[in-house]
Amino acid sequence: MSQESHDRFSGVLAPVITPFTEDLSPDAALLGKHCRWLVSQGAGLAIFGTNSEANSLSVKEKRLLLDALCADGVDPGMMMPGTGACSLSDAVELTAHAASLGCRGVLMLPPFYYKGVSDDGLFAFFSEVINRVADARLQVYLYHIPPIAQVPINLELIQRLAAEFPNNIAGIKDSSGDWNNTLQLNQLGIEDFRVFCGSESLLLRNMQNGGAGCISATANVNPSPIVELFERWESADAEKLQLGLDEIRGIFQSYPMIAALKSATARYSGEDSWERVRPPLISLGQSEREKLAAELQEAGFQMPDI
Amino acid sequence: MSQESHDRFSGVLAPVITPFTEDLSPDAALLGKHCRWLVSQGAGLAIFGTNSEANSLSVKEKRLLLDALCADGVDPGMMMPGTGACSLSDAVELTAHAASLGCRGVLMLPPFYYKGVSDDGLFAFFSEVINRVADARLQVYLYHIPPIAQVPINLELIQRLAAEFPNNIAGIKDSSGDWNNTLQLNQLGIEDFRVFCGSESLLLRNMQNGGAGCISATANVNPSPIVELFERWESADAEKLQLGLDEIRGIFQSYPMIAALKSATARYSGEDSWERVRPPLISLGQSEREKLAAELQEAGFQMPDI
């Protein structure tokens, strides 16, 4: 992740996977270790994202993890924790806590229980959160992920929010998978609005169209090559770098993503506990683990120095 | 709601709407008043349901409301609070709290953030909750509401859970709106398994096929006539009673349901604060409020003694 002269993020961030102890409690120490490795590889920390199983954690668990990471020396200036929630009170509590700790940004899901809600209702929700947190440092990256949240954040809503809160609305993560939407986000004309694609498979195109980088599941395991493309997207071999990223992503995408990321991390780090997920997710079975490992080895995949 | 000789629910329950103060905090005193009115009209209390805006509340807010209702003299034997959540830790905390207060049942959503999860994952989730709560009194009513949760609870999963936890799996609320599914639930052959339809529009058919009653939004405002059909479903005029219920429901259904229930409650109780909803929902506008009131008056609708 590049540290620029201003405050907003650009670069590559990982929605950091969350390790669990035997009783399925979050393992703060192991999470801190993974965060430090990601930072050493040049990635920023979108902890509490979809791939972090963040919605399988309570607000209290997330607060404690955030406190533990900061106490452990992980730089909040590298953090963009997910703080959106169905409940206004939960979103306010976690967002305020993240801002108070100096997190450089937060990634905010829309409230995702009620479906078919109006833009007026979503505008009211995000406005209430920003007004109640009332922290001038707050930098909100909206999180558009219609395949999972089923509640979209559309272009008109973004423009309305950015007009009302120009100092707080910092950008968006677009996990729609719809390149046309990502392109339109880059053309909104909002000042210093940072557009991250939700997969490195769109990273080169996003950069070529004014984007800020990507926040991608696979950055948990393959950060350095993704960062390399971010840094060298204008170079002659950028297309080749993109193809290399696509090959590795293709392997992970052929398994349940979160379980596969954890299985690879378990294998390369030697920490078996990484295999655990919280229900309703399930871990890879033994034969899937071995098949994944073989495919990764065949592709020459590495997780250096983990 | 009829109190029978055994512990499981039958009858009509309202997913009790939640009133908010000016700063959008839950108003425990007004909620208690509404609960007592509902009980006086023969309805049970499915507090923290979809129509309660329960997923717009934090676990802490729900705990405090439950404590306040019990302290206020509302009988936990009439309560079936919604305690499902995306997060295992949240679901365990609220379910354990409800069971410890003597709530006669809980209504449990599946974890609803991740989509396309496996039955094995859902089985693991519900099993973890039941095992961690570890309270022999716990009576779980599963909550199948695919239009909103987008994560179904299918027949095979129910049979598997009932086989594993025969003393804890008490029934289901079927808000699929699919009569064929409700019928199949009634034919599962699980002992003393209580099937509630999610709308009184299916109440007569549900009762004719072995169902236990309904848990319906409109029971917040029209409880007594719905209870009358439950009690007299075998009488000669049951079809006529059903038609009367359908007419009133039809009026409410032509508005955003939760806002409309609240608007009617505000008007008939004289408590304007009932109009408030939490974002992402929005209240009815003034012209909608008046149109709804006129339509209800035209239909001869009443909320007696509220």
JSON list of C-alpha atoms in Angstrom, two decimals, chain B residues 47 65 70 125 130 136 174 192 201 206-207 219 238-239 297 304:
[
{"chain": "B", "resi": 47, "resn": "ILE", "atom": "CA", "xyz": [-40.65, -9.57, 19.85]},
{"chain": "B", "resi": 65, "resn": "LEU", "atom": "CA", "xyz": [-35.45, -4.39, 26.13]},
{"chain": "B", "resi": 70, "resn": "CYS", "atom": "CA", "xyz": [-39.77, -8.69, 32.19]},
{"chain": "B", "resi": 125, "resn": "PHE", "atom": "CA", "xyz": [-24.41, -23.03, 13.15]},
{"chain": "B", "resi": 130, "resn": "ILE", "atom": "CA", "xyz": [-28.01, -24.98, 20.93]},
{"chain": "B", "resi": 136, "resn": "ALA", "atom": "CA", "xyz": [-32.78, -27.81, 28.59]},
{"chain": "B", "resi": 174, "resn": "ASP", "atom": "CA", "xyz": [-42.67, -20.17, 7.41]},
{"chain": "B", "resi": 192, "resn": "ASP", "atom": "CA", "xyz": [-45.09, -32.00, 18.22]},
{"chain": "B", "resi": 201, "resn": "SER", "atom": "CA", "xyz": [-53.75, -14.98, 4.88]},
{"chain": "B", "resi": 206, "resn": "ASN", "atom": "CA", "xyz": [-52.57, -23.91, 7.86]},
{"chain": "B", "resi": 207, "resn": "MET", "atom": "CA", "xyz": [-55.04, -24.91, 10.61]},
{"chain": "B", "resi": 219, "resn": "ALA", "atom": "CA", "xyz": [-51.32, -9.19, 14.36]},
{"chain": "B", "resi": 238, "resn": "ALA", "atom": "CA", "xyz": [-64.33, -19.63, 9.09]},
{"chain": "B", "resi": 239, "resn": "GLU", "atom": "CA", "xyz": [-64.06, -18.74, 5.38]},
{"chain": "B", "resi": 297, "resn": "GLN", "atom": "CA", "xyz": [-61.80, 3.79, 8.55]},
{"chain": "B", "resi": 304, "resn": "PRO", "atom": "CA", "xyz": [-60.00, -1.64, 20.59]}
]
